[in-house]
Coordinates of C-alpha atoms in Angstrom, one line a residue:
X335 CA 87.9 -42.4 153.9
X336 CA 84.1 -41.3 153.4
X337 CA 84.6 -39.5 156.9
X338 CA 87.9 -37.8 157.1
X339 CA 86.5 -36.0 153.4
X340 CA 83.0 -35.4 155.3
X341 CA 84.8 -34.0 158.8
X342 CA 87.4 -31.9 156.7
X343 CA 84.3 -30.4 154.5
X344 CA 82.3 -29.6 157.5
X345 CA 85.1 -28.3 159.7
X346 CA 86.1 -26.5 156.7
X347 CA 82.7 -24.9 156.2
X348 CA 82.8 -23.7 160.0
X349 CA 86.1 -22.2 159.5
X350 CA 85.7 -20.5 156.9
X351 CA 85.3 -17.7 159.3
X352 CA 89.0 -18.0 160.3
X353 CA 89.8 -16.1 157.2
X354 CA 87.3 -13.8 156.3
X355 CA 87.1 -10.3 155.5
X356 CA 84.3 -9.1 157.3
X357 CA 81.9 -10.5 160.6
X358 CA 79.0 -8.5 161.8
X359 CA 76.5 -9.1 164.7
X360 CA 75.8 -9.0 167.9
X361 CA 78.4 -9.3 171.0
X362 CA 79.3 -13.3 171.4
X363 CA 80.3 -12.6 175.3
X364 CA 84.2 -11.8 176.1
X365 CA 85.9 -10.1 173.4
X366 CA 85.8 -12.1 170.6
X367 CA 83.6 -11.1 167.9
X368 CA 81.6 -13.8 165.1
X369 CA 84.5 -14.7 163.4
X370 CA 87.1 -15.3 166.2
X371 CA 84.3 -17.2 168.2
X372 CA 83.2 -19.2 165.4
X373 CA 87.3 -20.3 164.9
X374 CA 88.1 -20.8 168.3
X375 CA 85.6 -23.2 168.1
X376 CA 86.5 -24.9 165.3
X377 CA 90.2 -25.2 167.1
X378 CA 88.6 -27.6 170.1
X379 CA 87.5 -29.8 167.6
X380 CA 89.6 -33.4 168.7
X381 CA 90.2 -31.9 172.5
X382 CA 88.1 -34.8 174.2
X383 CA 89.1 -38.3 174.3
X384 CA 85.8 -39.6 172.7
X385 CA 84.3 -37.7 170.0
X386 CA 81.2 -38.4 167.5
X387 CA 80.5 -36.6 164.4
X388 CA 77.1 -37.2 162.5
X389 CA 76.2 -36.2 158.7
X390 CA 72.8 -36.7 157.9
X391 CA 71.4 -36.5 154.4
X392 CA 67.7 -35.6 154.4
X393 CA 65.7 -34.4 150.9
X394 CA 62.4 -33.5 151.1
X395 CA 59.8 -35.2 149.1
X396 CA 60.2 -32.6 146.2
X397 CA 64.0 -33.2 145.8
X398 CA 63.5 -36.9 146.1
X399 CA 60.9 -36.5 143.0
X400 CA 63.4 -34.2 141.5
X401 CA 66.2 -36.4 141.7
X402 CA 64.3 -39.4 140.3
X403 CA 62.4 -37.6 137.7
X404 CA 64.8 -39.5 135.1
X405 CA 65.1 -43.0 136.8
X406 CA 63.3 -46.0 136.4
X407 CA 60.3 -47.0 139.2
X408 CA 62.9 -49.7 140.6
X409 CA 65.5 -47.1 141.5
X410 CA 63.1 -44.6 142.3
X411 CA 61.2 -46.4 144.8
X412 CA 64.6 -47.8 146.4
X413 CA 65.7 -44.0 146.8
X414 CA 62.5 -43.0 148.1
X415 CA 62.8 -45.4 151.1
X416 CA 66.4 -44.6 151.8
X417 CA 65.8 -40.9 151.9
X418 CA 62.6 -41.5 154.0
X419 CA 62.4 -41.8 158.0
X420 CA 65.3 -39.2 159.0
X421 CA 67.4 -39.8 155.5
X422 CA 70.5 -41.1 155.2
X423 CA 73.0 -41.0 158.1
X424 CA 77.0 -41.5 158.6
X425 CA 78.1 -41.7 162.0
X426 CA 82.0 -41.9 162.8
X427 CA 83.3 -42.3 166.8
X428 CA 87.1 -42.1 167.6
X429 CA 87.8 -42.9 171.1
X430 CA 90.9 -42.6 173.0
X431 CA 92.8 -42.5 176.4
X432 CA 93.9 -39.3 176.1
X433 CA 92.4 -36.0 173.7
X434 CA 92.4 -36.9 170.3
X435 CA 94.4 -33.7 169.3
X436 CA 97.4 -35.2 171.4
X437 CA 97.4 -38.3 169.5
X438 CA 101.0 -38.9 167.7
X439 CA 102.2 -40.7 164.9
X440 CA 101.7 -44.6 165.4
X441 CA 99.0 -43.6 168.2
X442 CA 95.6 -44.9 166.5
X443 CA 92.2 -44.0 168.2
X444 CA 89.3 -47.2 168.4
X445 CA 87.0 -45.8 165.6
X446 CA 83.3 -46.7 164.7
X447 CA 81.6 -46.0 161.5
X448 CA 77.8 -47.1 161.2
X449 CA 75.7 -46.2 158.4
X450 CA 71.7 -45.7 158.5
X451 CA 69.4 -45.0 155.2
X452 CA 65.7 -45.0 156.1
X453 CA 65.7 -45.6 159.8
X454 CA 67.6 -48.8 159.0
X455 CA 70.8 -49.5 160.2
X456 CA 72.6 -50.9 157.1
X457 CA 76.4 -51.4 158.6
X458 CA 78.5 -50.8 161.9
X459 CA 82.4 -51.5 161.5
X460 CA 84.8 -50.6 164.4
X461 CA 88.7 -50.4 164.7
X462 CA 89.3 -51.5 168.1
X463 CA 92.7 -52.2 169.3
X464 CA 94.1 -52.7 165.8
X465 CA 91.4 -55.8 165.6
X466 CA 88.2 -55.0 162.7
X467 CA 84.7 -56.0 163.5
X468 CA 81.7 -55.3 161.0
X469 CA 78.0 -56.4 160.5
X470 CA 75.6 -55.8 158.1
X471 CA 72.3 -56.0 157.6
X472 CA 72.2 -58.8 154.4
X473 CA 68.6 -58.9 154.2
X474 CA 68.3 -55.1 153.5
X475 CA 71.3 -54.8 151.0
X476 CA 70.0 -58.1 149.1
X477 CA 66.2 -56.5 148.7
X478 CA 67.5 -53.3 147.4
X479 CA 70.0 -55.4 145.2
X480 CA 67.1 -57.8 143.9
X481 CA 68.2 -60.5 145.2
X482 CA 67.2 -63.9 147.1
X483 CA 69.2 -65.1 150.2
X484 CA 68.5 -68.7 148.6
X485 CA 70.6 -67.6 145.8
X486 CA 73.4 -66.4 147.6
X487 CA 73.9 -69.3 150.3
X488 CA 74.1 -71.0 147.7
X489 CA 76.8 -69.7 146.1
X490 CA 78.7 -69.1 149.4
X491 CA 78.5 -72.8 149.8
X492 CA 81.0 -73.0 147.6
X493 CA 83.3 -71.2 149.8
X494 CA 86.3 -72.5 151.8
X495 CA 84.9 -74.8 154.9
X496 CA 86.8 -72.4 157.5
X497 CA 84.9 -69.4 155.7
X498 CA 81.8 -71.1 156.3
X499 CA 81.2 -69.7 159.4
X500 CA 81.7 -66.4 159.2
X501 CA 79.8 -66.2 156.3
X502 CA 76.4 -67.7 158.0
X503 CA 77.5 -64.7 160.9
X504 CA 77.6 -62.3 158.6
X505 CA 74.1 -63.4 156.4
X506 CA 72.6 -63.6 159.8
X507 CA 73.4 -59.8 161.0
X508 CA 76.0 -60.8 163.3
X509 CA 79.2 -59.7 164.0
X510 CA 82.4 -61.0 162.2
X511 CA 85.8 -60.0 163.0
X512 CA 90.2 -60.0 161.7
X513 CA 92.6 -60.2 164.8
X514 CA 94.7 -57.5 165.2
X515 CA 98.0 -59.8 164.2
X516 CA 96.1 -60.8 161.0
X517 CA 94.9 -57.1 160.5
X518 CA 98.5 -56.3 160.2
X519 CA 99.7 -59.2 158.4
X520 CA 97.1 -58.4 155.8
X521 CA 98.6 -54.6 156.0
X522 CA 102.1 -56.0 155.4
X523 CA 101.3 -58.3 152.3
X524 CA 99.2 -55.2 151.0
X525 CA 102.3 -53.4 151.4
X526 CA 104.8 -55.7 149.6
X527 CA 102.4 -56.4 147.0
X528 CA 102.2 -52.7 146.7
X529 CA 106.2 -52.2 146.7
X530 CA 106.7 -55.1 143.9
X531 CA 104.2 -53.5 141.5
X532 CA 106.3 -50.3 141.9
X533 CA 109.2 -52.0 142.2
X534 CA 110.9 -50.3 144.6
X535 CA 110.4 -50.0 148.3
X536 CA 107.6 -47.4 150.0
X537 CA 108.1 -45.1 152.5
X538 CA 104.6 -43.9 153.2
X539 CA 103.1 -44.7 156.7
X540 CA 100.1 -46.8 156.8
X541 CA 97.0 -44.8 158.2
X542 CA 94.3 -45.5 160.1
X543 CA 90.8 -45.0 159.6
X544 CA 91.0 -42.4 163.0
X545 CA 94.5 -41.0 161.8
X546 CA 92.9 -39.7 158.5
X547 CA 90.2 -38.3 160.2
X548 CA 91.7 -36.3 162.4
X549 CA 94.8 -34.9 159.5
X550 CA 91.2 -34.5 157.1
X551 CA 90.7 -31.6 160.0
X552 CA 93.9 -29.4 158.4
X553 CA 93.4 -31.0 155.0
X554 CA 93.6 -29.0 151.3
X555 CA 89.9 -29.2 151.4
X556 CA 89.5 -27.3 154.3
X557 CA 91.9 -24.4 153.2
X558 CA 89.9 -23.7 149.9
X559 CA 87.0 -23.3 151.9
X560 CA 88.3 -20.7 154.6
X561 CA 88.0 -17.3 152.1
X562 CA 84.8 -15.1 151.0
X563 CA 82.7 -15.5 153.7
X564 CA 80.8 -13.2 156.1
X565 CA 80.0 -14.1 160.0
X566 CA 77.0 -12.9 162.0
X567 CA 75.7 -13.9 165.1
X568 CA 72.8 -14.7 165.3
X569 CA 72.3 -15.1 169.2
X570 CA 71.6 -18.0 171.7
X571 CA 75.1 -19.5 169.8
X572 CA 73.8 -19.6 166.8
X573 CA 75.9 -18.3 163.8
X574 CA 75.2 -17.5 160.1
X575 CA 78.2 -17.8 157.5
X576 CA 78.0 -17.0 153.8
X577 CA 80.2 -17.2 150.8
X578 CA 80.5 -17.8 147.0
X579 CA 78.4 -20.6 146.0
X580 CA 81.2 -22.6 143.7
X581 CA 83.9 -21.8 146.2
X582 CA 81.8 -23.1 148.8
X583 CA 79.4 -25.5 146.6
X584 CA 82.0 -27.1 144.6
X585 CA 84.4 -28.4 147.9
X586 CA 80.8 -29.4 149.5
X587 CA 79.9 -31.6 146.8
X588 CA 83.5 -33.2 146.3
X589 CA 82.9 -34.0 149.9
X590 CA 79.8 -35.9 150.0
X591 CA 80.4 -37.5 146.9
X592 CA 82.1 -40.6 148.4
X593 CA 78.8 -40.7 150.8
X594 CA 76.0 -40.8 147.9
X595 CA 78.5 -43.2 145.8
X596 CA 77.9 -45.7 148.6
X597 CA 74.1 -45.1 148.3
X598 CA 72.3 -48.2 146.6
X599 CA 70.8 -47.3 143.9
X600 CA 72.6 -44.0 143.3
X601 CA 75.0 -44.1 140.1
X602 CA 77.9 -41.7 138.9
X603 CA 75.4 -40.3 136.6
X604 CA 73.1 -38.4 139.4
X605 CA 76.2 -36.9 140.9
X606 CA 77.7 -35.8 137.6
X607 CA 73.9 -34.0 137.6
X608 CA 74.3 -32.2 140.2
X609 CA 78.2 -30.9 139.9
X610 CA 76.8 -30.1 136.1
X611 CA 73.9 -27.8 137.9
X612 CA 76.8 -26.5 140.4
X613 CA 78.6 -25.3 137.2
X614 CA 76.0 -23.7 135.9
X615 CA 75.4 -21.1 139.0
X616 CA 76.5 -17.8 138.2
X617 CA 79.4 -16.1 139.9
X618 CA 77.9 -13.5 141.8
X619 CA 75.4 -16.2 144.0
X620 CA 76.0 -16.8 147.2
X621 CA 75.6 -19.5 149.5
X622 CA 74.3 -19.8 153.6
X623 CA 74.6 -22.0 156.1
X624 CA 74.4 -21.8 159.9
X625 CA 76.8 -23.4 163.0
X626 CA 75.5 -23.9 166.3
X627 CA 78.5 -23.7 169.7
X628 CA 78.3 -25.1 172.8
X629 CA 80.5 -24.6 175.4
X630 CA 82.9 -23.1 172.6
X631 CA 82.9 -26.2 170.8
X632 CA 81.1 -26.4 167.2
X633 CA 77.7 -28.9 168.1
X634 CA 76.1 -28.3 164.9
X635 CA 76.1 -27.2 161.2
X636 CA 73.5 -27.2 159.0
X637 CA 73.3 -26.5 155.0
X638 CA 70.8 -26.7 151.9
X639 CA 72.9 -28.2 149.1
X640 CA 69.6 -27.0 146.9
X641 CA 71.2 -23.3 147.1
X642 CA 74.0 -25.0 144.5
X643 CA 71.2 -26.1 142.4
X644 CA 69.0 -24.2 139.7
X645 CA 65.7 -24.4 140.8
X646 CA 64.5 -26.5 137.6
X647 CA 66.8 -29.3 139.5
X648 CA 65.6 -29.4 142.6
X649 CA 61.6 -29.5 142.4
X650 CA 61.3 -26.4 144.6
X651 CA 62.3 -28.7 147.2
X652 CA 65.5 -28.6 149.7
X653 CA 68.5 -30.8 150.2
X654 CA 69.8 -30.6 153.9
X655 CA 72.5 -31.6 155.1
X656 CA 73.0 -31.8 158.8
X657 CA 76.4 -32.0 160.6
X658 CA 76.1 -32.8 164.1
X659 CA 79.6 -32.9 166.7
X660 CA 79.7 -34.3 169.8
X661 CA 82.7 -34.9 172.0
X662 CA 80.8 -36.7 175.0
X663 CA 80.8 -39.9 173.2
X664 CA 81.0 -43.0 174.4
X665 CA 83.7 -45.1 174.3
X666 CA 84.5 -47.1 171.2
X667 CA 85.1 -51.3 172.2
X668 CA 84.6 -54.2 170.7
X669 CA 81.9 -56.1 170.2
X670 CA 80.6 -59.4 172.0
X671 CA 79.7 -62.4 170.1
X672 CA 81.9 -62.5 167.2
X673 CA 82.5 -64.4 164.7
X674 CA 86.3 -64.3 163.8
X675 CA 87.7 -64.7 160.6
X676 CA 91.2 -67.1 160.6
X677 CA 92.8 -65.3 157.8
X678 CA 95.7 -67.7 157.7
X679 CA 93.7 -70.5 157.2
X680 CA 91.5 -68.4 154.3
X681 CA 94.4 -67.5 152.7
X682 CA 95.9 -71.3 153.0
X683 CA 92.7 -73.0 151.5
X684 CA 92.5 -70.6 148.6
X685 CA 96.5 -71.7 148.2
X686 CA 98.4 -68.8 148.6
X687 CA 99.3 -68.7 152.5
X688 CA 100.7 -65.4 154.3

């Protein structure tokens, strides 16, 4: 969910060129000038059959002081190190036999999402084949959460015996993983559970993690962004775009929000901060931000969320983020040396069966 959000913000910054009023610059080569370059490109996003998009969060030491000027030295020091060493990084991968524009209803991509905070790699889950794989990296998430891995074996002890396995895989960084038949029993009891709450039956399709990114590419989100802004090329396919800071600002920070939720140590608090220091931008401000093409395909944006910012929030310091496509990826598959989770048996020792 964090990634169909961050894909519809940032292909909805890029084509926010599709609409605008005005573009200005030098020639782009052919006849199309800033703006129809820039959303022609944003149109062969999904065209390969293995695609990667990257969002990297990376403050400078100012903004990281800035940000932490009101926490304690706990939390401080934890966001220090997460910010540090390249930031914090989302990478998603959808993978298919055919372009992922061409996919169909009930057609799901392989999908990959792995998350790094301070040159650590924190989690990797995949979708492949309707069967779900993860590993984390315990040790890091118990440090920043204060706690012992003594203490938590030996709670988990007190699990069922046929989750005892997985759980020692998954303490010990490997990889644990739900079969595709109990991936979609799980979906189906979700469902009815779902259905008797309501009671009634539900006609809504069940989505994929791949699905929603790819529909977060024509999304609401993406719309609000397409109006005020101003294209110019900047050369070598390099292009500058700029608009209203709260048309812009506002859909920019409702889309990384889910991202810096998931951030240890972050709280609802600091985000409220900086949607309060959004609010308080005037009008007439306007915001910049730049998109790299290759090959007519988008291959870069880039954007300092400290523009939304008053400067008494951000230190004097900046607040990139870095959006990175790439639709020469690798092939999404599943992992070797997995740990799979019986879910029949879980549900059967806990009592309640499929």
């Amino acid at each position: 969910m964090t990634m169909t959000i961050a894909v519809g913000a940032v292909a909805g910054l890029s084509l926010t060129a599709c609409s605008s009023s005005g573009s200005t610059g030098g020639g782009t080569g052919g006849s199309k000038n800033p703006t129809e370059a820039l959303a022609a490109a944003v149109h062969n996003i999904n065209s390969g059959n293995a695609e990667a998009f990257q969002l990297s969060l990376k403050p400078d030491d100012a903004m990281i002081a800035a940000m932490n000027k009101d926490s304690d030295p706990q939390s401080a020091q934890i966001a220090k190190s997460l910010f540090s060493n390249g930031g914090i990084v989302v990478k998603f991968t959808a993978s298919s036999d055919k372009p992922l524009k061409d996919l169909k209803a009930g057609e799901n991509p392989n999908v990959e999402l792995d998350l790094t905070a301070g040159g650590t790699d924190f989690l990797d889950v995949r979708m492949v084949g309707g069967a779900l794989y993860a590993k984390a990296n315990m040790p890091q998430f118990l440090q920043l959460a204060g706690k012992s891995a003594s203490d938590l074996n030996s709670q988990l002890s007190q699990a069922p015996a046929d989750f005892q396995a997985p759980l020692q895989a998954l303490m010990a960084g490997k990889w644990v993983g739900v079969s595709a038949s109990d991936v979609k029993n799980l979906e189906q009891m979700a469902q009815n559970l779902g259905n008797s709450d309501l009671g009634g039956s539900s006609t809504a399709p069940s989505t994929s993690a791949g699905t929603q990114m790819l529909a977060g590419i024509e999304s609401n989100l993406m719309k609000a962004l397409t109006q005020d802004a101003t294209v110019t090329d900047k050369g070598s396919g390099q292009y500058e775009v700029s608009g209203k800071v709260k048309v812009i600002g506002q859909d920019v920070l409702q889309a990384i929000t889910p991202t810096l939720s998931a951030v240890p140590g972050k709280s609802k608090a600091d985000i409220d901060k900086l949607r309060q220091g959004l609010n308080s931008v005037p009008d007439s401000e306007n915001v910049t931000f730049n998109v790299w093409l290759k090959s007519g395909q988008i291959s870069e944006l880039q954007v300092d969320l400290a523009q939304f910012l008053p400067s008494s929030q951000t230190g004097g310091g900046h607040l990139p983020v870095d959006a990175k496509f790439s639709q020469t990826a690798g092939a999404v598959t599943a992992p070797g040396d997995v740990t799979n989770i019986d879910v029949q048996k879980l549900m059967s020792s806990f009592g309640q069966g499929l």
